[in-house]
Tab-separated table of C-alpha atoms in Angstrom:
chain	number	residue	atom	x	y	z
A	1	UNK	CA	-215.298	34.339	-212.187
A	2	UNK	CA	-215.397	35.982	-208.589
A	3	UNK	CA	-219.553	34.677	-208.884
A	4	UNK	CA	-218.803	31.450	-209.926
A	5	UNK	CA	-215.821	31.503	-207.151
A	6	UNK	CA	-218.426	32.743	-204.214
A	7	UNK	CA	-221.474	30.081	-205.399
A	8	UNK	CA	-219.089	27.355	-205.377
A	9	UNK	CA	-217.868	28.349	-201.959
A	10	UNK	CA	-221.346	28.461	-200.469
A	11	UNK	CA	-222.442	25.367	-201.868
A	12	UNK	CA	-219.574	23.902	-199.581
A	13	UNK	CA	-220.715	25.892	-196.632
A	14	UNK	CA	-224.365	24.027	-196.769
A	15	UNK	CA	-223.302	20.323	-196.130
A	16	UNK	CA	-220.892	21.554	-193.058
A	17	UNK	CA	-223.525	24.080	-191.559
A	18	UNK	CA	-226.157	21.822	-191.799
A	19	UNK	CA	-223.807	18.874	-190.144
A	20	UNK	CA	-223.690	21.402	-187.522
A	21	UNK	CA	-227.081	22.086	-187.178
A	22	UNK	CA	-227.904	18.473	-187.103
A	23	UNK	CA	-225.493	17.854	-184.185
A	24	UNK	CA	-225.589	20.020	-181.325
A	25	UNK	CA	-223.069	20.472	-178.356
A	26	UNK	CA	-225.380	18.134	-176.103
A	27	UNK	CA	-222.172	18.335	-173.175
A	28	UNK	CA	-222.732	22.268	-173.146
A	29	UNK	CA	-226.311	21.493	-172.056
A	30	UNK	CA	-224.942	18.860	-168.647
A	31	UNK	CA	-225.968	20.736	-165.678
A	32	UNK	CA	-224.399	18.330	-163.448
A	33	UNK	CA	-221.538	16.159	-163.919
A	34	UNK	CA	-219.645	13.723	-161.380
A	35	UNK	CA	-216.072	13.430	-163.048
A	36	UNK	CA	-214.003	11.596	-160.867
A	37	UNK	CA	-214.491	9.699	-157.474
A	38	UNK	CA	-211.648	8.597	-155.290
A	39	UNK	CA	-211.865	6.063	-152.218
A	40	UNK	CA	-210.215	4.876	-149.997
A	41	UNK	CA	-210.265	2.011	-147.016
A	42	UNK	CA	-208.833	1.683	-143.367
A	43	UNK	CA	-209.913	-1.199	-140.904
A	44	UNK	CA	-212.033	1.627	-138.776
A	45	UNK	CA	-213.922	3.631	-141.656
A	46	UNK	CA	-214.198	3.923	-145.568
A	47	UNK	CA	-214.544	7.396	-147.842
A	48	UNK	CA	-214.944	8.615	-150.692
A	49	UNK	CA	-214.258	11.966	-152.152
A	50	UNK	CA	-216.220	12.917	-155.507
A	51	UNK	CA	-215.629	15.950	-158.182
A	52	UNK	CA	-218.887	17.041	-158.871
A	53	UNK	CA	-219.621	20.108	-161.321
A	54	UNK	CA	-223.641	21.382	-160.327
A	55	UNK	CA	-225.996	24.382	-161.244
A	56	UNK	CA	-226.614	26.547	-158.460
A	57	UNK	CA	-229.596	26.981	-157.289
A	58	UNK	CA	-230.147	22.907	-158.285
A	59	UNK	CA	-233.645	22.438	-160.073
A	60	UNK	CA	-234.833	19.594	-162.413
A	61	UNK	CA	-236.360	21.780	-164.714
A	62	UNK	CA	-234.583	20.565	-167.968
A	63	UNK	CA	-232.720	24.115	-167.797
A	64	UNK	CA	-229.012	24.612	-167.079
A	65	UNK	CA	-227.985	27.474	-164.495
A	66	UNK	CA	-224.836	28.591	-163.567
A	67	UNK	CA	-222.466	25.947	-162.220
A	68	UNK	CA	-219.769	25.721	-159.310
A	69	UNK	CA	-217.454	23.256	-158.631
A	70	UNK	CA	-217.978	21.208	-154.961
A	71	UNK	CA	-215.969	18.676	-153.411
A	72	UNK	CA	-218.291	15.900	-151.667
A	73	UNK	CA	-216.428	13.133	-149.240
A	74	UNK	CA	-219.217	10.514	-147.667
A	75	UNK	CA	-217.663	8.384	-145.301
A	76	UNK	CA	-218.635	4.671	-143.279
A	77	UNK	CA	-217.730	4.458	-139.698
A	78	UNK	CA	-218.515	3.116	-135.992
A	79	UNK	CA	-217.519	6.492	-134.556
A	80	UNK	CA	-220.252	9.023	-133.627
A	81	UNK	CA	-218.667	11.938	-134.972
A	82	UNK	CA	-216.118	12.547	-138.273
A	83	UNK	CA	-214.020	15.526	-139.096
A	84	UNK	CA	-212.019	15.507	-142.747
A	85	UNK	CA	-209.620	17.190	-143.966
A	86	UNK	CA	-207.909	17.712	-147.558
A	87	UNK	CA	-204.332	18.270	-147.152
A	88	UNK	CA	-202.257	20.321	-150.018
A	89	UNK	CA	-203.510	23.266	-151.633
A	90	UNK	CA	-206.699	24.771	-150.836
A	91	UNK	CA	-208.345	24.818	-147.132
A	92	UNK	CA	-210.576	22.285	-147.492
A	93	UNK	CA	-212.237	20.321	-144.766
A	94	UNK	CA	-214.244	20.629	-141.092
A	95	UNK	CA	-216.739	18.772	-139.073
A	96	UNK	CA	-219.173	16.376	-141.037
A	97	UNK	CA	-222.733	15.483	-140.745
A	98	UNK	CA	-224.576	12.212	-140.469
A	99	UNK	CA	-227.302	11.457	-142.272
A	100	UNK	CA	-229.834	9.328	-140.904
A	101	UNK	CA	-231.276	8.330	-144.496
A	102	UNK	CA	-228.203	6.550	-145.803
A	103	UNK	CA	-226.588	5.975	-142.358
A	104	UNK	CA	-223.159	7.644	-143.445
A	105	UNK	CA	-221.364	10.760	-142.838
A	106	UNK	CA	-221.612	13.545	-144.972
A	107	UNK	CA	-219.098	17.128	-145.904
A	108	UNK	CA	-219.096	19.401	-148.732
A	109	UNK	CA	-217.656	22.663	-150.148
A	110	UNK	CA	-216.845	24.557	-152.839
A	111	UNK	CA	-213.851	24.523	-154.883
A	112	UNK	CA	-211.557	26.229	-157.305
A	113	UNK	CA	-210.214	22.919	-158.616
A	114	UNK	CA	-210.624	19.380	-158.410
A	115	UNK	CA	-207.150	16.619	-157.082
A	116	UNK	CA	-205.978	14.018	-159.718
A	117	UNK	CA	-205.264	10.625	-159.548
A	118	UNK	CA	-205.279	10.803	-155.818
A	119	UNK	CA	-205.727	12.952	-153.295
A	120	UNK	CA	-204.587	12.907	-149.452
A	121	UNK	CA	-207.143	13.431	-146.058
A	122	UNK	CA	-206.761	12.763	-142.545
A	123	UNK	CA	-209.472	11.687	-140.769
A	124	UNK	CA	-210.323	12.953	-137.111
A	125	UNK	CA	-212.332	11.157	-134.447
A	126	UNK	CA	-212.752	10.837	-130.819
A	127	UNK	CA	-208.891	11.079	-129.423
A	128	UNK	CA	-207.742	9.827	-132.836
A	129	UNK	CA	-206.402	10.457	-136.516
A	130	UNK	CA	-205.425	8.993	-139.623
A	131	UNK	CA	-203.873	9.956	-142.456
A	132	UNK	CA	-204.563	8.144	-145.587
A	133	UNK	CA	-204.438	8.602	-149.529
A	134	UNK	CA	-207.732	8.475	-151.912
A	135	UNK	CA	-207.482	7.051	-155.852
A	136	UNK	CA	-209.218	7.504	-158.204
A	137	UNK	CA	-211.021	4.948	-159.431
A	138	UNK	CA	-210.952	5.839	-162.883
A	139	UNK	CA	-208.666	3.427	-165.274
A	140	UNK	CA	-207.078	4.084	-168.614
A	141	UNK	CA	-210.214	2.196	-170.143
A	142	UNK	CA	-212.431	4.614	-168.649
A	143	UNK	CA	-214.195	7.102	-171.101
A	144	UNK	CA	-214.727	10.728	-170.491
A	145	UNK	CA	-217.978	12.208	-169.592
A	146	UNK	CA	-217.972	13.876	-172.773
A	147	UNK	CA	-217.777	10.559	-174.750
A	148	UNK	CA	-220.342	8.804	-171.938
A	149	UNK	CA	-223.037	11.176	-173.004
A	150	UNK	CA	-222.375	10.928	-176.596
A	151	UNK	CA	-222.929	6.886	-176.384
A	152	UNK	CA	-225.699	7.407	-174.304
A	153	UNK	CA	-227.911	9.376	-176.392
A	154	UNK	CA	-226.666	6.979	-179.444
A	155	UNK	CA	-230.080	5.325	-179.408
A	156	UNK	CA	-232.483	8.056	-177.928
A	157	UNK	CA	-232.936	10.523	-180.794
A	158	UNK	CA	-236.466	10.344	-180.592
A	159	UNK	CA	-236.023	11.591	-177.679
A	160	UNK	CA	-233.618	14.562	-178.862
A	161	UNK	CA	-236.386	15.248	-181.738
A	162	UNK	CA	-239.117	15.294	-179.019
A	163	UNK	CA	-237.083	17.870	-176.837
A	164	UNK	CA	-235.869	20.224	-179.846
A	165	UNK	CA	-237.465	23.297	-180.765
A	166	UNK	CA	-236.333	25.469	-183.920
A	167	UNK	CA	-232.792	23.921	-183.959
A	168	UNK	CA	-232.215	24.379	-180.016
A	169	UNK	CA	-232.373	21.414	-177.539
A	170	UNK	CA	-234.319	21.968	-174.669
A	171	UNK	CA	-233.901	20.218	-171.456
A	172	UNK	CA	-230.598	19.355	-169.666
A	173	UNK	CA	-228.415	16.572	-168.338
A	174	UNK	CA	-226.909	14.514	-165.630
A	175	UNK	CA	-223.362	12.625	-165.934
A	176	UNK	CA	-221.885	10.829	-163.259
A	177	UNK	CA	-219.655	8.493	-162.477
A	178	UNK	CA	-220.485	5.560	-160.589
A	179	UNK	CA	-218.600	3.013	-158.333
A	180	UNK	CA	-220.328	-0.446	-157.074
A	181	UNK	CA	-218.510	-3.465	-157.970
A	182	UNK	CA	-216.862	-1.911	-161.333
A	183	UNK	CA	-217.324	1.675	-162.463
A	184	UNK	CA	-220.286	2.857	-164.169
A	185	UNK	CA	-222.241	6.028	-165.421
A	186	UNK	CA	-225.657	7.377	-165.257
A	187	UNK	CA	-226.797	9.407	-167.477
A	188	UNK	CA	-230.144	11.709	-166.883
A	189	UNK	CA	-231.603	13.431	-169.241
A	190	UNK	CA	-234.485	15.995	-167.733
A	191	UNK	CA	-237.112	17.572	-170.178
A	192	UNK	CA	-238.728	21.575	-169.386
A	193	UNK	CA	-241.376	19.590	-167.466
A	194	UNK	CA	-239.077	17.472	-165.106
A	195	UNK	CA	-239.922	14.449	-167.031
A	196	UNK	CA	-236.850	12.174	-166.793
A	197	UNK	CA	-235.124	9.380	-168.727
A	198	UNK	CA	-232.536	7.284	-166.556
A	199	UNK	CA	-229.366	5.562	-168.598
A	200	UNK	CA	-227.521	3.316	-166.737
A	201	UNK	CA	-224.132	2.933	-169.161
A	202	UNK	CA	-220.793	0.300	-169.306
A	203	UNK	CA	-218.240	3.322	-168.049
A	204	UNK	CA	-215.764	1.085	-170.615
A	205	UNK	CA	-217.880	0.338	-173.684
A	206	UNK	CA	-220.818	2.749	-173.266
A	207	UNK	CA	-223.115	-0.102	-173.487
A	208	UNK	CA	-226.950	1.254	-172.153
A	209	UNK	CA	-227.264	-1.500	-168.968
A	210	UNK	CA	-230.761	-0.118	-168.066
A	211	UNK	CA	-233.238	2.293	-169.307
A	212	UNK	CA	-235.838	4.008	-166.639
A	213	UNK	CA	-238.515	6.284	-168.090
């Protein structure tokens, strides 16, 4: 009876460990993710503050390192020099950098956590400074990273197949969150060889927009 008990038992096991074998955690392989941007608008300059969670050191090489958490806050002005500053909680802020390739101003640093739903800065330059409150543009439609990779890779598993070996996925991912005229996300997904595929997704419905290769 306790044989009969054990073989019926296992022949339960097979269906759920092969379901699990069949379906990776794809998420555990994202080796950068934007979660959340916040922005915010004045008459003399614009920002925005993003969550991003990256491997350090960064390298498309379809392999995920070990991640840290960074705050990054662009910002759009006539001034010729910015200084930002997060206010609450951890010491966050200094002196940022223009960058002559986008024509913005650029800070970043490291983090232990990320602000939600919005997040206050003042904003130094020349004799003046402004205080002002970032939101996230995230809405209660929004989906999660988690579930934005999941649609995205809906209609690539060729793709998985191609970049599987013995059961094991092989390459990594990018997630972020994207703000033009509505939100959006892109979703990367980098092979051992830097080959790339670029998903360009709904952030509401998880529609695929675009598809570079």
């Amino acid at each position: 009876m306790k044989k009969f008990s054990f073989l019926l038992l296992l022949t339960g096991l097979i269906p759920l460990l092969a379901s699990c074998k069949q379906n990776p955690d794809y998420f555990s392989h994202v080796s950068e993710l934007r979660s959340d941007l916040f922005t915010a608008s004045e008459e003399e300059f614009s920002l925005t503050v993003a969550c991003i969670t990256r491997e350090h050191p960064y390298n498309n090489d379809g392999i995920k390192a070990t991640l840290t958490d960074v705050v990054e806050i662009t910002l759009e002005g006539e001034a010729d020099e910015y200084r930002v500053y997060l206010l609450g909680g951890e010491q966050i802020g200094g002196e940022m950098s223009f960058r002559n390739t986008r024509g913005d101003f650029y800070f970043s640093q490291g983090v232990k956590s990320f602000p939600e739903t919005s997040v206050t800065l003042r904003v130094e330059w020349e004799d003046e400074q402004r205080e002002i409150v970032a939101t996230s543009v995230k809405t209660e439609n929004t989906l999660s990273p988690e579930k934005a990779l999941s649609r995205a890779l809906t209609n690539e598993k060729a793709t998985l197949e191609r970049m599987s070996a013995n059961g094991s996925f092989q390459g990594e991912f990018y997630v972020r969150l994207l703000r033009r005229d509505k939100n959006y996300y892109y979703v990367g997904i980098v092979d051992r060889d830097g080959n790339m595929i670029s998903l360009l997704l709904d952030s509401e419905s998880g529609e695929v927009l675009a598809r570079h290769e």
